[in-house]
PDB file of N, CA and C and ligand atoms in Angstrom:
ATOM      1  N   MET A  21      39.438  11.713-122.605  1.00  0.00           N
ATOM      2  CA  MET A  21      39.314  13.080-122.135  1.00  0.00           C
ATOM      3  C   MET A  21      37.848  13.412-121.885  1.00  0.00           C
ATOM      4  N   SER A  22      37.550  13.932-120.688  1.00  0.00           N
ATOM      5  CA  SER A  22      36.177  14.283-120.411  1.00  0.00           C
ATOM      6  C   SER A  22      35.932  15.734-120.608  1.00  0.00           C
ATOM      7  N   GLU A  23      34.702  16.147-120.958  1.00  0.00           N
ATOM      8  CA  GLU A  23      34.300  17.484-121.125  1.00  0.00           C
ATOM      9  C   GLU A  23      33.915  18.036-119.841  1.00  0.00           C
ATOM     10  N   ASN A  24      34.330  19.343-119.491  1.00  0.00           N
ATOM     11  CA  ASN A  24      33.906  19.951-118.304  1.00  0.00           C
ATOM     12  C   ASN A  24      32.574  20.669-118.622  1.00  0.00           C
ATOM     13  N   LYS A  25      31.552  20.253-117.949  1.00  0.00           N
ATOM     14  CA  LYS A  25      30.203  20.828-118.221  1.00  0.00           C
ATOM     15  C   LYS A  25      30.163  22.326-118.070  1.00  0.00           C
ATOM     16  N   ASN A  26      31.053  22.856-117.303  1.00  0.00           N
ATOM     17  CA  ASN A  26      30.988  24.332-117.031  1.00  0.00           C
ATOM     18  C   ASN A  26      31.641  25.121-118.192  1.00  0.00           C
ATOM     19  N   ASN A  27      32.333  24.454-119.084  1.00  0.00           N
ATOM     20  CA  ASN A  27      32.984  25.131-120.148  1.00  0.00           C
ATOM     21  C   ASN A  27      31.938  25.600-121.159  1.00  0.00           C
ATOM     22  N   PRO A  28      32.250  26.717-121.851  1.00  0.00           N
ATOM     23  CA  PRO A  28      31.306  27.255-122.877  1.00  0.00           C
ATOM     24  C   PRO A  28      31.158  26.252-124.046  1.00  0.00           C
ATOM     25  N   THR A  29      30.003  26.363-124.688  1.00  0.00           N
ATOM     26  CA  THR A  29      29.720  25.630-125.877  1.00  0.00           C
ATOM     27  C   THR A  29      29.804  26.517-127.111  1.00  0.00           C
ATOM     28  N   ALA A  30      30.673  26.162-128.034  1.00  0.00           N
ATOM     29  CA  ALA A  30      30.823  26.888-129.311  1.00  0.00           C
ATOM     30  C   ALA A  30      29.624  26.459-130.190  1.00  0.00           C
ATOM     31  N   LEU A  31      28.968  27.483-130.743  1.00  0.00           N
ATOM     32  CA  LEU A  31      27.822  27.192-131.619  1.00  0.00           C
ATOM     33  C   LEU A  31      27.855  28.114-132.767  1.00  0.00           C
ATOM     34  N   THR A  32      27.703  27.598-134.020  1.00  0.00           N
ATOM     35  CA  THR A  32      27.641  28.353-135.181  1.00  0.00           C
ATOM     36  C   THR A  32      26.147  28.688-135.436  1.00  0.00           C
ATOM     37  N   VAL A  33      25.825  29.952-135.421  1.00  0.00           N
ATOM     38  CA  VAL A  33      24.440  30.346-135.545  1.00  0.00           C
ATOM     39  C   VAL A  33      24.180  31.045-136.834  1.00  0.00           C
ATOM     40  N   GLU A  34      22.906  31.105-137.219  1.00  0.00           N
ATOM     41  CA  GLU A  34      22.471  31.733-138.419  1.00  0.00           C
ATOM     42  C   GLU A  34      21.639  33.000-138.144  1.00  0.00           C
ATOM     43  N   GLU A  35      21.990  34.031-138.780  1.00  0.00           N
ATOM     44  CA  GLU A  35      21.291  35.324-138.626  1.00  0.00           C
ATOM     45  C   GLU A  35      19.776  35.156-138.697  1.00  0.00           C
ATOM     46  N   GLY A  36      19.087  35.706-137.656  1.00  0.00           N
ATOM     47  CA  GLY A  36      17.582  35.665-137.659  1.00  0.00           C
ATOM     48  C   GLY A  36      17.019  34.390-137.106  1.00  0.00           C
ATOM     49  N   LYS A  37      17.800  33.434-136.802  1.00  0.00           N
ATOM     50  CA  LYS A  37      17.329  32.135-136.286  1.00  0.00           C
ATOM     51  C   LYS A  37      17.259  32.223-134.715  1.00  0.00           C
ATOM     52  N   ARG A  38      16.226  31.594-134.152  1.00  0.00           N
ATOM     53  CA  ARG A  38      16.068  31.556-132.680  1.00  0.00           C
ATOM     54  C   ARG A  38      16.754  30.399-132.143  1.00  0.00           C
ATOM     55  N   TYR A  39      17.417  30.584-130.948  1.00  0.00           N
ATOM     56  CA  TYR A  39      18.089  29.555-130.171  1.00  0.00           C
ATOM     57  C   TYR A  39      17.674  29.677-128.684  1.00  0.00           C
ATOM     58  N   CYS A  40      17.816  28.569-128.015  1.00  0.00           N
ATOM     59  CA  CYS A  40      17.476  28.555-126.610  1.00  0.00           C
ATOM     60  C   CYS A  40      18.597  28.145-125.739  1.00  0.00           C
ATOM     61  N   TRP A  41      19.020  28.968-124.815  1.00  0.00           N
ATOM     62  CA  TRP A  41      20.108  28.690-123.902  1.00  0.00           C
ATOM     63  C   TRP A  41      19.598  27.999-122.661  1.00  0.00           C
ATOM     64  N   CYS A  42      20.229  26.867-122.277  1.00  0.00           N
ATOM     65  CA  CYS A  42      19.837  26.223-121.072  1.00  0.00           C
ATOM     66  C   CYS A  42      20.348  26.909-119.805  1.00  0.00           C
ATOM     67  N   ARG A  43      19.434  27.216-118.865  1.00  0.00           N
ATOM     68  CA  ARG A  43      19.789  27.831-117.581  1.00  0.00           C
ATOM     69  C   ARG A  43      19.623  26.881-116.432  1.00  0.00           C
ATOM     70  N   CYS A  44      19.042  25.695-116.682  1.00  0.00           N
ATOM     71  CA  CYS A  44      18.815  24.789-115.606  1.00  0.00           C
ATOM     72  C   CYS A  44      20.034  23.850-115.362  1.00  0.00           C
ATOM     73  N   GLY A  45      20.895  23.705-116.354  1.00  0.00           N
ATOM     74  CA  GLY A  45      22.051  22.789-116.210  1.00  0.00           C
ATOM     75  C   GLY A  45      21.751  21.314-116.426  1.00  0.00           C
ATOM     76  N   LEU A  46      20.577  21.009-116.866  1.00  0.00           N
ATOM     77  CA  LEU A  46      20.138  19.660-116.974  1.00  0.00           C
ATOM     78  C   LEU A  46      20.103  19.095-118.422  1.00  0.00           C
ATOM     79  N   SER A  47      20.195  19.970-119.416  1.00  0.00           N
ATOM     80  CA  SER A  47      20.122  19.565-120.781  1.00  0.00           C
ATOM     81  C   SER A  47      21.203  18.546-121.173  1.00  0.00           C
ATOM     82  N   GLU A  48      20.766  17.580-121.915  1.00  0.00           N
ATOM     83  CA  GLU A  48      21.738  16.608-122.545  1.00  0.00           C
ATOM     84  C   GLU A  48      22.515  17.220-123.655  1.00  0.00           C
ATOM     85  N   LYS A  49      22.135  18.384-124.069  1.00  0.00           N
ATOM     86  CA  LYS A  49      22.814  19.041-125.217  1.00  0.00           C
ATOM     87  C   LYS A  49      23.661  20.175-124.699  1.00  0.00           C
ATOM     88  N   GLY A  50      24.138  20.107-123.505  1.00  0.00           N
ATOM     89  CA  GLY A  50      24.995  21.115-122.916  1.00  0.00           C
ATOM     90  C   GLY A  50      24.358  22.404-122.742  1.00  0.00           C
ATOM     91  N   ALA A  51      24.817  23.507-123.375  1.00  0.00           N
ATOM     92  CA  ALA A  51      24.279  24.834-123.220  1.00  0.00           C
ATOM     93  C   ALA A  51      23.019  25.088-124.015  1.00  0.00           C
ATOM     94  N   ILE A  52      22.669  24.086-124.846  1.00  0.00           N
ATOM     95  CA  ILE A  52      21.405  24.261-125.663  1.00  0.00           C
ATOM     96  C   ILE A  52      20.285  23.564-124.921  1.00  0.00           C
ATOM     97  N   CYS A  53      19.148  24.308-124.653  1.00  0.00           N
ATOM     98  CA  CYS A  53      18.007  23.697-124.024  1.00  0.00           C
ATOM     99  C   CYS A  53      17.456  22.554-124.847  1.00  0.00           C
ATOM    100  N   ASP A  54      17.212  21.415-124.210  1.00  0.00           N
ATOM    101  CA  ASP A  54      16.526  20.304-124.916  1.00  0.00           C
ATOM    102  C   ASP A  54      15.171  19.977-124.310  1.00  0.00           C
ATOM    103  N   GLY A  55      14.651  20.896-123.491  1.00  0.00           N
ATOM    104  CA  GLY A  55      13.359  20.762-122.915  1.00  0.00           C
ATOM    105  C   GLY A  55      13.272  19.995-121.616  1.00  0.00           C
ATOM    106  N   THR A  56      14.432  19.455-121.196  1.00  0.00           N
ATOM    107  CA  THR A  56      14.459  18.721-119.893  1.00  0.00           C
ATOM    108  C   THR A  56      13.872  19.508-118.723  1.00  0.00           C
ATOM    109  N   HIS A  57      14.074  20.813-118.693  1.00  0.00           N
ATOM    110  CA  HIS A  57      13.561  21.661-117.585  1.00  0.00           C
ATOM    111  C   HIS A  57      12.067  21.538-117.350  1.00  0.00           C
ATOM    112  N   LYS A  58      11.397  21.122-118.415  1.00  0.00           N
ATOM    113  CA  LYS A  58       9.915  21.025-118.339  1.00  0.00           C
ATOM    114  C   LYS A  58       9.372  19.932-117.415  1.00  0.00           C
ATOM    115  N   THR A  59      10.209  18.875-117.392  1.00  0.00           N
ATOM    116  CA  THR A  59       9.826  17.715-116.490  1.00  0.00           C
ATOM    117  C   THR A  59      10.678  17.591-115.272  1.00  0.00           C
ATOM    118  N   ALA A  60      11.681  18.402-115.154  1.00  0.00           N
ATOM    119  CA  ALA A  60      12.582  18.355-113.974  1.00  0.00           C
ATOM    120  C   ALA A  60      12.073  19.196-112.815  1.00  0.00           C
ATOM    121  N   ASP A  61      12.564  18.925-111.637  1.00  0.00           N
ATOM    122  CA  ASP A  61      12.209  19.721-110.516  1.00  0.00           C
ATOM    123  C   ASP A  61      13.060  20.998-110.399  1.00  0.00           C
ATOM    124  N   THR A  62      12.735  21.882-111.295  1.00  0.00           N
ATOM    125  CA  THR A  62      13.446  23.119-111.327  1.00  0.00           C
ATOM    126  C   THR A  62      12.511  24.255-111.760  1.00  0.00           C
ATOM    127  N   ASP A  63      12.811  25.501-111.302  1.00  0.00           N
ATOM    128  CA  ASP A  63      11.973  26.638-111.698  1.00  0.00           C
ATOM    129  C   ASP A  63      12.741  27.435-112.765  1.00  0.00           C
ATOM    130  N   LYS A  64      13.883  26.939-113.187  1.00  0.00           N
ATOM    131  CA  LYS A  64      14.653  27.599-114.179  1.00  0.00           C
ATOM    132  C   LYS A  64      14.146  27.265-115.562  1.00  0.00           C
ATOM    133  N   ARG A  65      14.190  28.270-116.443  1.00  0.00           N
ATOM    134  CA  ARG A  65      13.694  28.152-117.790  1.00  0.00           C
ATOM    135  C   ARG A  65      14.739  28.553-118.780  1.00  0.00           C
ATOM    136  N   SER A  66      14.618  28.132-120.034  1.00  0.00           N
ATOM    137  CA  SER A  66      15.591  28.538-121.064  1.00  0.00           C
ATOM    138  C   SER A  66      15.465  30.048-121.336  1.00  0.00           C
ATOM    139  N   LEU A  67      16.498  30.580-121.906  1.00  0.00           N
ATOM    140  CA  LEU A  67      16.527  31.932-122.415  1.00  0.00           C
ATOM    141  C   LEU A  67      16.640  31.863-123.905  1.00  0.00           C
ATOM    142  N   SER A  68      15.695  32.343-124.645  1.00  0.00           N
ATOM    143  CA  SER A  68      15.749  32.325-126.042  1.00  0.00           C
ATOM    144  C   SER A  68      16.350  33.647-126.593  1.00  0.00           C
ATOM    145  N   PHE A  69      17.023  33.560-127.730  1.00  0.00           N
ATOM    146  CA  PHE A  69      17.611  34.694-128.346  1.00  0.00           C
ATOM    147  C   PHE A  69      17.629  34.473-129.886  1.00  0.00           C
ATOM    148  N   ILE A  70      17.702  35.582-130.579  1.00  0.00           N
ATOM    149  CA  ILE A  70      17.820  35.481-132.062  1.00  0.00           C
ATOM    150  C   ILE A  70      19.191  35.956-132.474  1.00  0.00           C
ATOM    151  N   ALA A  71      19.829  35.176-133.265  1.00  0.00           N
ATOM    152  CA  ALA A  71      21.172  35.477-133.755  1.00  0.00           C
ATOM    153  C   ALA A  71      21.147  36.758-134.561  1.00  0.00           C
ATOM    154  N   ASP A  72      22.072  37.635-134.295  1.00  0.00           N
ATOM    155  CA  ASP A  72      22.112  38.884-135.059  1.00  0.00           C
ATOM    156  C   ASP A  72      22.994  38.875-136.320  1.00  0.00           C
ATOM    157  N   ALA A  73      23.706  37.700-136.468  1.00  0.00           N
ATOM    158  CA  ALA A  73      24.560  37.542-137.631  1.00  0.00           C
ATOM    159  C   ALA A  73      24.944  36.068-137.797  1.00  0.00           C
ATOM    160  N   ASN A  74      25.449  35.703-138.933  1.00  0.00           N
ATOM    161  CA  ASN A  74      25.988  34.371-139.124  1.00  0.00           C
ATOM    162  C   ASN A  74      27.369  34.365-138.494  1.00  0.00           C
ATOM    163  N   LYS A  75      27.568  33.580-137.383  1.00  0.00           N
ATOM    164  CA  LYS A  75      28.911  33.645-136.714  1.00  0.00           C
ATOM    165  C   LYS A  75      28.938  32.440-135.711  1.00  0.00           C
ATOM    166  N   THR A  76      30.101  32.275-135.101  1.00  0.00           N
ATOM    167  CA  THR A  76      30.286  31.313-134.034  1.00  0.00           C
ATOM    168  C   THR A  76      30.161  32.085-132.729  1.00  0.00           C
ATOM    169  N   ILE A  77      29.411  31.572-131.798  1.00  0.00           N
ATOM    170  CA  ILE A  77      29.248  32.144-130.515  1.00  0.00           C
ATOM    171  C   ILE A  77      29.640  31.162-129.468  1.00  0.00           C
ATOM    172  N   PHE A  78      29.936  31.637-128.209  1.00  0.00           N
ATOM    173  CA  PHE A  78      30.263  30.744-127.134  1.00  0.00           C
ATOM    174  C   PHE A  78      29.183  30.921-126.022  1.00  0.00           C
ATOM    175  N   LEU A  79      28.369  29.899-125.885  1.00  0.00           N
ATOM    176  CA  LEU A  79      27.308  29.942-124.852  1.00  0.00           C
ATOM    177  C   LEU A  79      27.837  29.520-123.546  1.00  0.00           C
ATOM    178  N   CYS A  80      27.410  30.167-122.473  1.00  0.00           N
ATOM    179  CA  CYS A  80      27.803  29.891-121.092  1.00  0.00           C
ATOM    180  C   CYS A  80      27.400  28.518-120.725  1.00  0.00           C
ATOM    181  N   GLY A  81      28.331  27.743-120.168  1.00  0.00           N
ATOM    182  CA  GLY A  81      28.029  26.430-119.692  1.00  0.00           C
ATOM    183  C   GLY A  81      27.852  26.304-118.159  1.00  0.00           C
ATOM    184  N   CYS A  82      28.319  27.331-117.419  1.00  0.00           N
ATOM    185  CA  CYS A  82      28.255  27.251-115.938  1.00  0.00           C
ATOM    186  C   CYS A  82      27.077  27.968-115.400  1.00  0.00           C
ATOM    187  N   THR A  83      26.368  28.683-116.190  1.00  0.00           N
ATOM    188  CA  THR A  83      25.147  29.529-115.894  1.00  0.00           C
ATOM    189  C   THR A  83      25.457  30.701-114.935  1.00  0.00           C
ATOM    190  N   GLN A  84      26.689  31.045-114.730  1.00  0.00           N
ATOM    191  CA  GLN A  84      27.074  32.096-113.851  1.00  0.00           C
ATOM    192  C   GLN A  84      27.508  33.407-114.592  1.00  0.00           C
ATOM    193  N   THR A  85      27.328  33.360-115.918  1.00  0.00           N
ATOM    194  CA  THR A  85      27.744  34.521-116.711  1.00  0.00           C
ATOM    195  C   THR A  85      26.928  35.820-116.378  1.00  0.00           C
ATOM    196  N   LYS A  86      27.540  36.973-116.522  1.00  0.00           N
ATOM    197  CA  LYS A  86      26.913  38.226-116.312  1.00  0.00           C
ATOM    198  C   LYS A  86      26.397  38.734-117.594  1.00  0.00           C
ATOM    199  N   THR A  87      26.669  38.036-118.674  1.00  0.00           N
ATOM    200  CA  THR A  87      26.239  38.473-120.063  1.00  0.00           C
ATOM    201  C   THR A  87      25.490  37.356-120.747  1.00  0.00           C
ATOM    202  N   PRO A  88      24.382  36.823-120.115  1.00  0.00           N
ATOM    203  CA  PRO A  88      23.679  35.686-120.776  1.00  0.00           C
ATOM    204  C   PRO A  88      23.186  35.997-122.144  1.00  0.00           C
ATOM    205  N   PRO A  89      23.215  35.040-123.059  1.00  0.00           N
ATOM    206  CA  PRO A  89      23.606  33.641-122.843  1.00  0.00           C
ATOM    207  C   PRO A  89      25.082  33.451-123.130  1.00  0.00           C
ATOM    208  N   PHE A  90      25.896  34.507-123.258  1.00  0.00           N
ATOM    209  CA  PHE A  90      27.227  34.365-123.713  1.00  0.00           C
ATOM    210  C   PHE A  90      28.243  34.129-122.573  1.00  0.00           C
ATOM    211  N   CYS A  91      29.258  33.376-122.837  1.00  0.00           N
ATOM    212  CA  CYS A  91      30.292  33.140-121.880  1.00  0.00           C
ATOM    213  C   CYS A  91      31.023  34.481-121.576  1.00  0.00           C
ATOM    214  N   ASP A  92      31.279  34.753-120.273  1.00  0.00           N
ATOM    215  CA  ASP A  92      32.088  35.912-119.979  1.00  0.00           C
ATOM    216  C   ASP A  92      33.361  35.566-119.168  1.00  0.00           C
ATOM    217  N   GLY A  93      33.639  34.198-119.163  1.00  0.00           N
ATOM    218  CA  GLY A  93      34.818  33.685-118.422  1.00  0.00           C
ATOM    219  C   GLY A  93      34.527  33.331-116.958  1.00  0.00           C
ATOM    220  N   SER A  94      33.262  33.524-116.506  1.00  0.00           N
ATOM    221  CA  SER A  94      33.016  33.172-115.113  1.00  0.00           C
ATOM    222  C   SER A  94      33.385  31.757-114.700  1.00  0.00           C
ATOM    223  N   HIS A  95      33.331  30.788-115.624  1.00  0.00           N
ATOM    224  CA  HIS A  95      33.706  29.424-115.317  1.00  0.00           C
ATOM    225  C   HIS A  95      35.077  29.277-114.812  1.00  0.00           C
ATOM    226  N   ASN A  96      35.911  30.251-115.179  1.00  0.00           N
ATOM    227  CA  ASN A  96      37.374  30.173-114.796  1.00  0.00           C
ATOM    228  C   ASN A  96      37.587  30.422-113.339  1.00  0.00           C
ATOM    229  N   SER A  97      36.617  31.024-112.661  1.00  0.00           N
ATOM    230  CA  SER A  97      36.780  31.347-111.180  1.00  0.00           C
ATOM    231  C   SER A  97      35.872  30.448-110.346  1.00  0.00           C
ATOM    232  N   LEU A  98      35.298  29.417-110.870  1.00  0.00           N
ATOM    233  CA  LEU A  98      34.503  28.466-110.061  1.00  0.00           C
ATOM    234  C   LEU A  98      35.310  27.443-109.343  1.00  0.00           C
TER     235      LEU A  98
HETATM  236  S1  FES B 110      16.839  22.006-120.454  1.00  0.00           S
HETATM  237 FE1  FES B 110      17.741  23.463-119.192  1.00  0.00          FE
HETATM  238  S2  FES B 110      16.580  25.266-119.562  1.00  0.00           S
HETATM  239 FE2  FES B 110      15.686  23.761-120.896  1.00  0.00          FE
END
């Protein structure tokens, strides 16, 4: 079974910790920025955010969300 890159990535986050959401679509870690954008031919940069609680979140994988970095279901209409 193959993963659809557009699907959201579930991530368990810790309150107060910073995370970086990939907006370039080139990260080997899916929706988590791995720094690939720094050496790729793209002007897109990651979006960092600080978790407001200990919880599981769903990061957008298609980069079309209207509520970045969180999935809003936009991948369902691609
Ligand atoms: S690797 Fe995509 S924004 Fe950093």
